[in-house]
């Protein structure tokens, strides 16, 4: 009986985490919409903005970004293509593997990231506050 109750509590805790994630994702999408972004767009910009390479801007392989933003490779490729079309990121050939592609933030993408970073962080602070 105690094991069954513990198992049920664990399942309820998991469902609570999923519900919090869904609510937070919706709030992020709403807050970022006015800036022309959704939560996934911002996550990609944030990964690129936070990365540092030896010569300034970081350029990540699509696979490296997908590990950080938890999107499938195909969904991420479509998102990157859209961000590139909007002038926020650019793709370049990977110097160590000419078959690979790296993605980096443009100046416009860096400026937009800086503008919306406080908006995103405020939503996180509000949604993830204890109590």
mmCIF file of N, CA and C in Angstrom:
data_model
loop_
_atom_site.group_PDB
_atom_site.id
_atom_site.type_symbol
_atom_site.label_atom_id
_atom_site.label_comp_id
_atom_site.label_asym_id
_atom_site.label_seq_id
_atom_site.Cartn_x
_atom_site.Cartn_y
_atom_site.Cartn_z
ATOM 1 N N UNK A 1 0.813 -1.201 0.000
ATOM 2 C CA UNK A 1 0.000 0.000 0.000
ATOM 3 C C UNK A 1 0.857 1.267 0.000
ATOM 4 N N UNK A 2 1.877 1.303 0.852
ATOM 5 C CA UNK A 2 2.761 2.475 0.915
ATOM 6 C C UNK A 2 3.519 2.643 -0.391
ATOM 7 N N UNK A 3 3.939 1.526 -0.986
ATOM 8 C CA UNK A 3 4.661 1.596 -2.262
ATOM 9 C C UNK A 3 3.754 2.132 -3.358
ATOM 10 N N UNK A 4 2.499 1.726 -3.330
ATOM 11 C CA UNK A 4 1.526 2.204 -4.322
ATOM 12 C C UNK A 4 1.274 3.701 -4.160
ATOM 13 N N UNK A 5 1.180 4.172 -2.929
ATOM 14 C CA UNK A 5 0.979 5.599 -2.662
ATOM 15 C C UNK A 5 2.200 6.409 -3.106
ATOM 16 N N UNK A 6 3.392 5.881 -2.856
ATOM 17 C CA UNK A 6 4.616 6.568 -3.280
ATOM 18 C C UNK A 6 4.687 6.647 -4.802
ATOM 19 N N UNK A 7 4.277 5.561 -5.447
ATOM 20 C CA UNK A 7 4.269 5.539 -6.916
ATOM 21 C C UNK A 7 3.268 6.549 -7.465
ATOM 22 N N UNK A 8 2.103 6.630 -6.851
ATOM 23 C CA UNK A 8 1.081 7.587 -7.275
ATOM 24 C C UNK A 8 1.557 9.024 -7.052
ATOM 25 N N UNK A 9 2.209 9.275 -5.923
ATOM 26 C CA UNK A 9 2.741 10.611 -5.639
ATOM 27 C C UNK A 9 3.798 10.995 -6.667
ATOM 28 N N UNK A 10 4.614 10.031 -7.042
ATOM 29 C CA UNK A 10 5.638 10.283 -8.056
ATOM 30 C C UNK A 10 4.993 10.651 -9.395
ATOM 31 N N UNK A 11 3.970 9.909 -9.783
ATOM 32 C CA UNK A 11 3.258 10.199 -11.038
ATOM 33 C C UNK A 11 2.603 11.573 -10.993
ATOM 34 N N UNK A 12 2.007 11.929 -9.857
ATOM 35 C CA UNK A 12 1.381 13.248 -9.717
ATOM 36 C C UNK A 12 2.413 14.364 -9.769
ATOM 37 N N UNK A 13 3.553 14.117 -9.161
ATOM 38 C CA UNK A 13 4.637 15.117 -9.222
ATOM 39 C C UNK A 13 5.087 15.331 -10.666
ATOM 40 N N UNK A 14 5.230 14.234 -11.411
ATOM 41 C CA UNK A 14 5.621 14.311 -12.817
ATOM 42 C C UNK A 14 4.590 15.107 -13.616
ATOM 43 N N UNK A 15 3.322 14.841 -13.400
ATOM 44 C CA UNK A 15 2.263 15.572 -14.110
ATOM 45 C C UNK A 15 2.286 17.061 -13.752
ATOM 46 N N UNK A 16 2.630 17.362 -12.509
ATOM 47 C CA UNK A 16 2.760 18.762 -12.094
ATOM 48 C C UNK A 16 3.891 19.462 -12.836
ATOM 49 N N UNK A 17 4.999 18.753 -13.007
ATOM 50 C CA UNK A 17 6.129 19.312 -13.761
ATOM 51 C C UNK A 17 5.718 19.568 -15.211
ATOM 52 N N UNK A 18 5.041 18.602 -15.808
ATOM 53 C CA UNK A 18 4.578 18.776 -17.194
ATOM 54 C C UNK A 18 3.616 19.946 -17.324
ATOM 55 N N UNK A 19 2.706 20.082 -16.363
ATOM 56 C CA UNK A 19 1.735 21.187 -16.405
ATOM 57 C C UNK A 19 2.445 22.529 -16.252
ATOM 58 N N UNK A 20 3.415 22.616 -15.345
ATOM 59 C CA UNK A 20 4.182 23.858 -15.177
ATOM 60 C C UNK A 20 4.943 24.196 -16.456
ATOM 61 N N UNK A 21 5.529 23.181 -17.076
ATOM 62 C CA UNK A 21 6.238 23.411 -18.340
ATOM 63 C C UNK A 21 5.288 23.953 -19.402
ATOM 64 N N UNK A 22 4.125 23.345 -19.533
ATOM 65 C CA UNK A 22 3.157 23.779 -20.551
ATOM 66 C C UNK A 22 2.692 25.210 -20.298
ATOM 67 N N UNK A 23 2.378 25.526 -19.041
ATOM 68 C CA UNK A 23 1.935 26.889 -18.712
ATOM 69 C C UNK A 23 3.042 27.903 -18.979
ATOM 70 N N UNK A 24 4.265 27.548 -18.607
ATOM 71 C CA UNK A 24 5.400 28.456 -18.803
ATOM 72 C C UNK A 24 5.672 28.656 -20.287
ATOM 73 N N UNK A 25 5.621 27.590 -21.058
ATOM 74 C CA UNK A 25 5.827 27.680 -22.505
ATOM 75 C C UNK A 25 4.785 28.605 -23.135
ATOM 76 N N UNK A 26 3.538 28.472 -22.727
ATOM 77 C CA UNK A 26 2.468 29.338 -23.259
ATOM 78 C C UNK A 26 2.712 30.796 -22.882
ATOM 79 N N UNK A 27 3.095 31.049 -21.647
ATOM 80 C CA UNK A 27 3.378 32.422 -21.209
ATOM 81 C C UNK A 27 4.553 33.011 -21.980
ATOM 82 N N UNK A 28 5.582 32.216 -22.187
ATOM 83 C CA UNK A 28 6.732 32.692 -22.965
ATOM 84 C C UNK A 28 6.310 33.028 -24.391
ATOM 85 N N UNK A 29 5.535 32.150 -25.002
ATOM 86 C CA UNK A 29 5.072 32.411 -26.368
ATOM 87 C C UNK A 29 4.272 33.709 -26.432
ATOM 88 N N UNK A 30 3.391 33.923 -25.461
ATOM 89 C CA UNK A 30 2.592 35.158 -25.434
ATOM 90 C C UNK A 30 3.474 36.394 -25.276
ATOM 91 N N UNK A 31 4.420 36.328 -24.344
ATOM 92 C CA UNK A 31 5.276 37.490 -24.058
ATOM 93 C C UNK A 31 6.210 37.814 -25.214
ATOM 94 N N UNK A 32 6.659 36.799 -25.919
ATOM 95 C CA UNK A 32 7.632 37.010 -26.998
ATOM 96 C C UNK A 32 6.972 37.294 -28.342
ATOM 97 N N UNK A 33 5.696 36.996 -28.452
ATOM 98 C CA UNK A 33 4.984 37.173 -29.723
ATOM 99 C C UNK A 33 5.090 38.604 -30.253
ATOM 100 N N UNK A 34 4.991 39.569 -29.385
ATOM 101 C CA UNK A 34 5.077 40.969 -29.803
ATOM 102 C C UNK A 34 6.435 41.345 -30.373
ATOM 103 N N UNK A 35 7.422 40.507 -30.129
ATOM 104 C CA UNK A 35 8.765 40.735 -30.665
ATOM 105 C C UNK A 35 9.043 39.851 -31.879
ATOM 106 N N UNK A 36 8.011 39.149 -32.343
ATOM 107 C CA UNK A 36 8.151 38.298 -33.520
ATOM 108 C C UNK A 36 8.814 36.959 -33.251
ATOM 109 N N UNK A 37 8.824 36.545 -31.989
ATOM 110 C CA UNK A 37 9.474 35.291 -31.617
ATOM 111 C C UNK A 37 8.514 34.386 -30.864
ATOM 112 N N UNK A 38 8.856 33.108 -30.842
ATOM 113 C CA UNK A 38 8.208 32.178 -29.927
ATOM 114 C C UNK A 38 9.295 31.674 -28.979
ATOM 115 N N UNK A 39 8.911 30.879 -28.002
ATOM 116 C CA UNK A 39 9.856 30.412 -26.988
ATOM 117 C C UNK A 39 11.014 29.634 -27.613
ATOM 118 N N UNK A 40 10.743 28.794 -28.586
ATOM 119 C CA UNK A 40 11.810 28.010 -29.225
ATOM 120 C C UNK A 40 12.780 28.905 -30.001
ATOM 121 N N UNK A 41 12.246 29.921 -30.658
ATOM 122 C CA UNK A 41 13.113 30.883 -31.354
ATOM 123 C C UNK A 41 14.086 31.509 -30.364
ATOM 124 N N UNK A 42 13.520 31.962 -29.230
ATOM 125 C CA UNK A 42 14.355 32.613 -28.237
ATOM 126 C C UNK A 42 15.419 31.661 -27.714
ATOM 127 N N UNK A 43 15.069 30.405 -27.479
ATOM 128 C CA UNK A 43 16.042 29.446 -26.952
ATOM 129 C C UNK A 43 17.236 29.299 -27.886
ATOM 130 N N UNK A 44 16.981 29.252 -29.185
ATOM 131 C CA UNK A 44 18.083 29.155 -30.151
ATOM 132 C C UNK A 44 18.934 30.422 -30.099
ATOM 133 N N UNK A 45 18.295 31.589 -30.103
ATOM 134 C CA UNK A 45 19.048 32.845 -30.010
ATOM 135 C C UNK A 45 19.855 32.893 -28.715
ATOM 136 N N UNK A 46 19.268 32.408 -27.628
ATOM 137 C CA UNK A 46 19.937 32.438 -26.328
ATOM 138 C C UNK A 46 21.160 31.529 -26.312
ATOM 139 N N UNK A 47 21.040 30.339 -26.870
ATOM 140 C CA UNK A 47 22.193 29.427 -26.955
ATOM 141 C C UNK A 47 23.318 30.089 -27.738
ATOM 142 N N UNK A 48 22.984 30.684 -28.870
ATOM 143 C CA UNK A 48 24.001 31.327 -29.709
ATOM 144 C C UNK A 48 24.594 32.553 -29.031
ATOM 145 N N UNK A 49 23.769 33.325 -28.331
ATOM 146 C CA UNK A 49 24.245 34.539 -27.667
ATOM 147 C C UNK A 49 25.131 34.214 -26.469
ATOM 148 N N UNK A 50 24.840 33.137 -25.784
ATOM 149 C CA UNK A 50 25.587 32.779 -24.580
ATOM 150 C C UNK A 50 26.899 32.080 -24.895
ATOM 151 N N UNK A 51 27.007 31.508 -26.078
ATOM 152 C CA UNK A 51 28.231 30.811 -26.464
ATOM 153 C C UNK A 51 29.338 31.792 -26.785
ATOM 154 N N UNK A 52 30.533 31.393 -26.521
ATOM 155 C CA UNK A 52 31.686 32.246 -26.822
ATOM 156 C C UNK A 52 32.733 31.427 -27.563
ATOM 157 N N UNK A 53 33.207 31.969 -28.630
ATOM 158 C CA UNK A 53 34.282 31.338 -29.386
ATOM 159 C C UNK A 53 35.537 32.184 -29.226
ATOM 160 N N UNK A 54 36.634 31.661 -29.687
ATOM 161 C CA UNK A 54 37.916 32.360 -29.531
ATOM 162 C C UNK A 54 37.891 33.748 -30.156
ATOM 163 N N UNK A 55 37.198 33.894 -31.266
ATOM 164 C CA UNK A 55 37.194 35.180 -31.973
ATOM 165 C C UNK A 55 35.869 35.920 -31.826
ATOM 166 N N UNK A 56 35.200 35.757 -30.689
ATOM 167 C CA UNK A 56 33.965 36.514 -30.473
ATOM 168 C C UNK A 56 32.728 35.651 -30.523
ATOM 169 N N UNK A 57 31.992 35.715 -31.624
ATOM 170 C CA UNK A 57 30.710 35.024 -31.726
ATOM 171 C C UNK A 57 30.904 33.518 -31.827
ATOM 172 N N UNK A 58 30.022 32.790 -31.176
ATOM 173 C CA UNK A 58 30.057 31.335 -31.236
ATOM 174 C C UNK A 58 29.259 30.858 -32.436
ATOM 175 N N UNK A 59 29.738 29.811 -33.058
ATOM 176 C CA UNK A 59 29.018 29.163 -34.146
ATOM 177 C C UNK A 59 28.873 27.696 -33.752
ATOM 178 N N UNK A 60 27.642 27.238 -33.666
ATOM 179 C CA UNK A 60 27.370 25.869 -33.250
ATOM 180 C C UNK A 60 26.858 25.044 -34.414
ATOM 181 N N UNK A 61 27.176 23.761 -34.393
ATOM 182 C CA UNK A 61 26.554 22.828 -35.328
ATOM 183 C C UNK A 61 25.097 22.683 -34.922
ATOM 184 N N UNK A 62 24.253 22.363 -35.887
ATOM 185 C CA UNK A 62 22.829 22.192 -35.614
ATOM 186 C C UNK A 62 22.633 21.115 -34.542
ATOM 187 N N UNK A 63 23.388 20.039 -34.607
ATOM 188 C CA UNK A 63 23.280 18.968 -33.614
ATOM 189 C C UNK A 63 23.580 19.483 -32.201
ATOM 190 N N UNK A 64 24.573 20.342 -32.079
ATOM 191 C CA UNK A 64 24.918 20.897 -30.766
ATOM 192 C C UNK A 64 23.779 21.766 -30.225
ATOM 193 N N UNK A 65 23.142 22.515 -31.107
ATOM 194 C CA UNK A 65 22.009 23.352 -30.680
ATOM 195 C C UNK A 65 20.840 22.468 -30.271
ATOM 196 N N UNK A 66 20.571 21.416 -31.041
ATOM 197 C CA UNK A 66 19.417 20.555 -30.734
ATOM 198 C C UNK A 66 19.572 19.883 -29.378
ATOM 199 N N UNK A 67 20.781 19.605 -28.957
ATOM 200 C CA UNK A 67 21.013 19.019 -27.635
ATOM 201 C C UNK A 67 20.687 20.009 -26.521
ATOM 202 N N UNK A 68 20.782 21.289 -26.813
ATOM 203 C CA UNK A 68 20.528 22.311 -25.796
ATOM 204 C C UNK A 68 19.086 22.794 -25.769
ATOM 205 N N UNK A 69 18.384 22.742 -26.899
ATOM 206 C CA UNK A 69 17.022 23.267 -26.946
ATOM 207 C C UNK A 69 15.957 22.179 -27.030
ATOM 208 N N UNK A 70 16.365 20.943 -27.110
ATOM 209 C CA UNK A 70 15.444 19.807 -27.052
ATOM 210 C C UNK A 70 14.381 19.835 -28.146
ATOM 211 N N UNK A 71 14.832 20.131 -29.356
ATOM 212 C CA UNK A 71 13.980 20.019 -30.538
ATOM 213 C C UNK A 71 14.562 18.929 -31.417
ATOM 214 N N UNK A 72 13.718 18.317 -32.220
ATOM 215 C CA UNK A 72 14.243 17.339 -33.169
ATOM 216 C C UNK A 72 15.118 18.061 -34.185
ATOM 217 N N UNK A 73 15.991 17.324 -34.822
ATOM 218 C CA UNK A 73 16.893 17.900 -35.816
ATOM 219 C C UNK A 73 16.098 18.564 -36.947
ATOM 220 N N UNK A 74 15.019 17.914 -37.385
ATOM 221 C CA UNK A 74 14.253 18.479 -38.503
ATOM 222 C C UNK A 74 13.502 19.742 -38.070
ATOM 223 N N UNK A 75 12.903 19.731 -36.878
ATOM 224 C CA UNK A 75 12.203 20.926 -36.395
ATOM 225 C C UNK A 75 13.184 22.080 -36.217
ATOM 226 N N UNK A 76 14.357 21.768 -35.689
ATOM 227 C CA UNK A 76 15.367 22.804 -35.490
ATOM 228 C C UNK A 76 15.866 23.339 -36.828
ATOM 229 N N UNK A 77 16.038 22.481 -37.807
ATOM 230 C CA UNK A 77 16.477 22.938 -39.133
ATOM 231 C C UNK A 77 15.474 23.910 -39.745
ATOM 232 N N UNK A 78 14.189 23.616 -39.600
ATOM 233 C CA UNK A 78 13.149 24.523 -40.115
ATOM 234 C C UNK A 78 13.175 25.845 -39.361
ATOM 235 N N UNK A 79 13.335 25.782 -38.035
ATOM 236 C CA UNK A 79 13.383 26.997 -37.219
ATOM 237 C C UNK A 79 14.585 27.850 -37.617
ATOM 238 N N UNK A 80 15.736 27.218 -37.793
ATOM 239 C CA UNK A 80 16.944 27.954 -38.187
ATOM 240 C C UNK A 80 16.769 28.577 -39.566
ATOM 241 N N UNK A 81 16.145 27.858 -40.486
ATOM 242 C CA UNK A 81 15.911 28.411 -41.828
ATOM 243 C C UNK A 81 15.047 29.670 -41.739
ATOM 244 N N UNK A 82 14.037 29.631 -40.876
ATOM 245 C CA UNK A 82 13.162 30.802 -40.704
ATOM 246 C C UNK A 82 13.924 31.957 -40.057
ATOM 247 N N UNK A 83 14.718 31.669 -39.017
ATOM 248 C CA UNK A 83 15.509 32.715 -38.373
ATOM 249 C C UNK A 83 16.537 33.307 -39.339
ATOM 250 N N UNK A 84 17.070 32.470 -40.212
ATOM 251 C CA UNK A 84 18.021 32.956 -41.217
ATOM 252 C C UNK A 84 17.312 33.875 -42.214
ATOM 253 N N UNK A 85 16.135 33.484 -42.636
ATOM 254 C CA UNK A 85 15.354 34.304 -43.575
ATOM 255 C C UNK A 85 15.034 35.665 -42.962
ATOM 256 N N UNK A 86 14.835 35.692 -41.620
ATOM 257 C CA UNK A 86 14.542 36.936 -40.920
ATOM 258 C C UNK A 86 15.807 37.729 -40.591
ATOM 259 N N UNK A 87 16.975 37.197 -40.955
ATOM 260 C CA UNK A 87 18.230 37.906 -40.744
ATOM 261 C C UNK A 87 18.781 37.826 -39.329
ATOM 262 N N UNK A 88 18.283 36.880 -38.523
ATOM 263 C CA UNK A 88 18.712 36.782 -37.131
ATOM 264 C C UNK A 88 19.894 35.838 -36.923
ATOM 265 N N UNK A 89 20.027 34.860 -37.800
ATOM 266 C CA UNK A 89 21.159 33.929 -37.752
ATOM 267 C C UNK A 89 21.694 33.747 -39.167
ATOM 268 N N UNK A 90 22.880 33.210 -39.241
ATOM 269 C CA UNK A 90 23.408 32.824 -40.551
ATOM 270 C C UNK A 90 24.075 31.470 -40.432
ATOM 271 N N UNK A 91 24.068 30.766 -41.532
ATOM 272 C CA UNK A 91 24.709 29.450 -41.583
ATOM 273 C C UNK A 91 25.996 29.574 -42.372
ATOM 274 N N UNK A 92 26.984 28.806 -41.948
ATOM 275 C CA UNK A 92 28.254 28.782 -42.668
ATOM 276 C C UNK A 92 28.793 27.357 -42.654
ATOM 277 N N UNK A 93 29.689 27.088 -43.585
ATOM 278 C CA UNK A 93 30.293 25.766 -43.688
ATOM 279 C C UNK A 93 31.218 25.554 -42.497
ATOM 280 N N UNK A 94 31.165 24.364 -41.945
ATOM 281 C CA UNK A 94 32.004 23.991 -40.814
ATOM 282 C C UNK A 94 33.433 23.774 -41.313
ATOM 283 N N UNK A 95 34.423 24.535 -40.821
ATOM 284 C CA UNK A 95 35.786 24.426 -41.337
ATOM 285 C C UNK A 95 36.430 23.059 -41.095
ATOM 286 N N UNK A 96 36.069 22.396 -39.988
ATOM 287 C CA UNK A 96 36.707 21.109 -39.720
ATOM 288 C C UNK A 96 36.022 19.937 -40.414
ATOM 289 N N UNK A 97 34.822 20.154 -40.938
ATOM 290 C CA UNK A 97 34.098 19.110 -41.673
ATOM 291 C C UNK A 97 33.241 19.805 -42.719
ATOM 292 N N UNK A 98 33.705 19.870 -43.938
ATOM 293 C CA UNK A 98 33.044 20.650 -44.989
ATOM 294 C C UNK A 98 31.603 20.199 -45.249
ATOM 295 N N UNK A 99 31.225 19.022 -44.778
ATOM 296 C CA UNK A 99 29.833 18.570 -44.935
ATOM 297 C C UNK A 99 28.931 19.192 -43.883
ATOM 298 N N UNK A 100 29.531 19.636 -42.787
ATOM 299 C CA UNK A 100 28.756 20.176 -41.671
ATOM 300 C C UNK A 100 28.418 21.647 -41.852
ATOM 301 N N UNK A 101 27.434 22.090 -41.102
ATOM 302 C CA UNK A 101 26.997 23.483 -41.133
ATOM 303 C C UNK A 101 27.016 24.024 -39.704
ATOM 304 N N UNK A 102 27.497 25.234 -39.574
ATOM 305 C CA UNK A 102 27.477 25.916 -38.283
ATOM 306 C C UNK A 102 26.497 27.082 -38.380
ATOM 307 N N UNK A 103 25.934 27.445 -37.241
ATOM 308 C CA UNK A 103 24.960 28.533 -37.174
ATOM 309 C C UNK A 103 25.504 29.566 -36.207
ATOM 310 N N UNK A 104 25.410 30.833 -36.607
ATOM 311 C CA UNK A 104 25.831 31.897 -35.707
ATOM 312 C C UNK A 104 24.840 33.044 -35.745
ATOM 313 N N UNK A 105 24.863 33.806 -34.674
ATOM 314 C CA UNK A 105 23.969 34.938 -34.500
ATOM 315 C C UNK A 105 24.470 36.123 -35.325
ATOM 316 N N UNK A 106 23.565 36.806 -36.000
ATOM 317 C CA UNK A 106 23.928 38.037 -36.705
ATOM 318 C C UNK A 106 23.857 39.194 -35.709
ATOM 319 N N UNK A 107 24.314 40.357 -36.135
ATOM 320 C CA UNK A 107 24.219 41.544 -35.278
ATOM 321 C C UNK A 107 22.753 41.840 -34.956
ATOM 322 N N UNK A 108 21.886 41.673 -35.939
ATOM 323 C CA UNK A 108 20.456 41.897 -35.716
ATOM 324 C C UNK A 108 19.894 40.885 -34.710
ATOM 325 N N UNK A 109 20.328 39.644 -34.821
ATOM 326 C CA UNK A 109 19.895 38.612 -33.880
ATOM 327 C C UNK A 109 20.388 38.883 -32.472
ATOM 328 N N UNK A 110 21.622 39.353 -32.356
ATOM 329 C CA UNK A 110 22.180 39.682 -31.040
ATOM 330 C C UNK A 110 21.418 40.856 -30.412
ATOM 331 N N UNK A 111 21.081 41.850 -31.226
ATOM 332 C CA UNK A 111 20.327 43.008 -30.717
ATOM 333 C C UNK A 111 18.934 42.582 -30.251
ATOM 334 N N UNK A 112 18.256 41.756 -31.041
ATOM 335 C CA UNK A 112 16.917 41.297 -30.653
ATOM 336 C C UNK A 112 16.996 40.451 -29.390
ATOM 337 N N UNK A 113 17.999 39.596 -29.303
ATOM 338 C CA UNK A 113 18.166 38.787 -28.093
ATOM 339 C C UNK A 113 18.316 39.691 -26.870
ATOM 340 N N UNK A 114 19.144 40.705 -26.967
ATOM 341 C CA UNK A 114 19.332 41.626 -25.852
ATOM 342 C C UNK A 114 18.058 42.348 -25.470
ATOM 343 N N UNK A 115 17.242 42.653 -26.457
ATOM 344 C CA UNK A 115 15.974 43.347 -26.211
ATOM 345 C C UNK A 115 14.964 42.457 -25.495
ATOM 346 N N UNK A 116 14.897 41.188 -25.882
ATOM 347 C CA UNK A 116 13.862 40.314 -25.319
ATOM 348 C C UNK A 116 14.343 39.484 -24.128
ATOM 349 N N UNK A 117 15.629 39.472 -23.856
ATOM 350 C CA UNK A 117 16.150 38.705 -22.720
ATOM 351 C C UNK A 117 15.453 39.078 -21.408
ATOM 352 N N UNK A 118 15.301 40.370 -21.084
ATOM 353 C CA UNK A 118 14.610 40.700 -19.830
ATOM 354 C C UNK A 118 13.145 40.243 -19.815
ATOM 355 N N UNK A 119 12.504 40.233 -20.966
ATOM 356 C CA UNK A 119 11.112 39.783 -21.060
ATOM 357 C C UNK A 119 11.043 38.292 -20.740
ATOM 358 N N UNK A 120 11.918 37.519 -21.360
ATOM 359 C CA UNK A 120 11.937 36.074 -21.136
ATOM 360 C C UNK A 120 12.270 35.747 -19.690
ATOM 361 N N UNK A 121 13.272 36.423 -19.137
ATOM 362 C CA UNK A 121 13.679 36.143 -17.761
ATOM 363 C C UNK A 121 12.585 36.540 -16.760
ATOM 364 N N UNK A 122 11.848 37.607 -17.047
ATOM 365 C CA UNK A 122 10.749 38.014 -16.166
ATOM 366 C C UNK A 122 9.645 36.953 -16.146
ATOM 367 N N UNK A 123 9.331 36.391 -17.309
ATOM 368 C CA UNK A 123 8.335 35.323 -17.363
ATOM 369 C C UNK A 123 8.816 34.124 -16.558
ATOM 370 N N UNK A 124 10.077 33.736 -16.747
ATOM 371 C CA UNK A 124 10.614 32.608 -15.987
ATOM 372 C C UNK A 124 10.559 32.872 -14.487
ATOM 373 N N UNK A 125 10.951 34.066 -14.080
ATOM 374 C CA UNK A 125 10.944 34.400 -12.661
ATOM 375 C C UNK A 125 9.534 34.307 -12.088
ATOM 376 N N UNK A 126 8.568 34.801 -12.833
ATOM 377 C CA UNK A 126 7.178 34.779 -12.368
ATOM 378 C C UNK A 126 6.629 33.352 -12.339
ATOM 379 N N UNK A 127 6.857 32.594 -13.381
ATOM 380 C CA UNK A 127 6.273 31.260 -13.502
ATOM 381 C C UNK A 127 6.967 30.231 -12.608
ATOM 382 N N UNK A 128 8.249 30.422 -12.367
ATOM 383 C CA UNK A 128 9.004 29.419 -11.620
ATOM 384 C C UNK A 128 9.266 29.818 -10.170
ATOM 385 N N UNK A 129 8.655 30.918 -9.734
ATOM 386 C CA UNK A 129 8.820 31.362 -8.342
ATOM 387 C C UNK A 129 8.230 30.310 -7.410
ATOM 388 N N UNK A 130 8.924 30.066 -6.329
ATOM 389 C CA UNK A 130 8.408 29.113 -5.323
ATOM 390 C C UNK A 130 7.198 29.712 -4.622
ATOM 391 N N UNK A 131 6.207 28.864 -4.443
ATOM 392 C CA UNK A 131 5.036 29.310 -3.675
ATOM 393 C C UNK A 131 4.030 29.871 -4.565
#
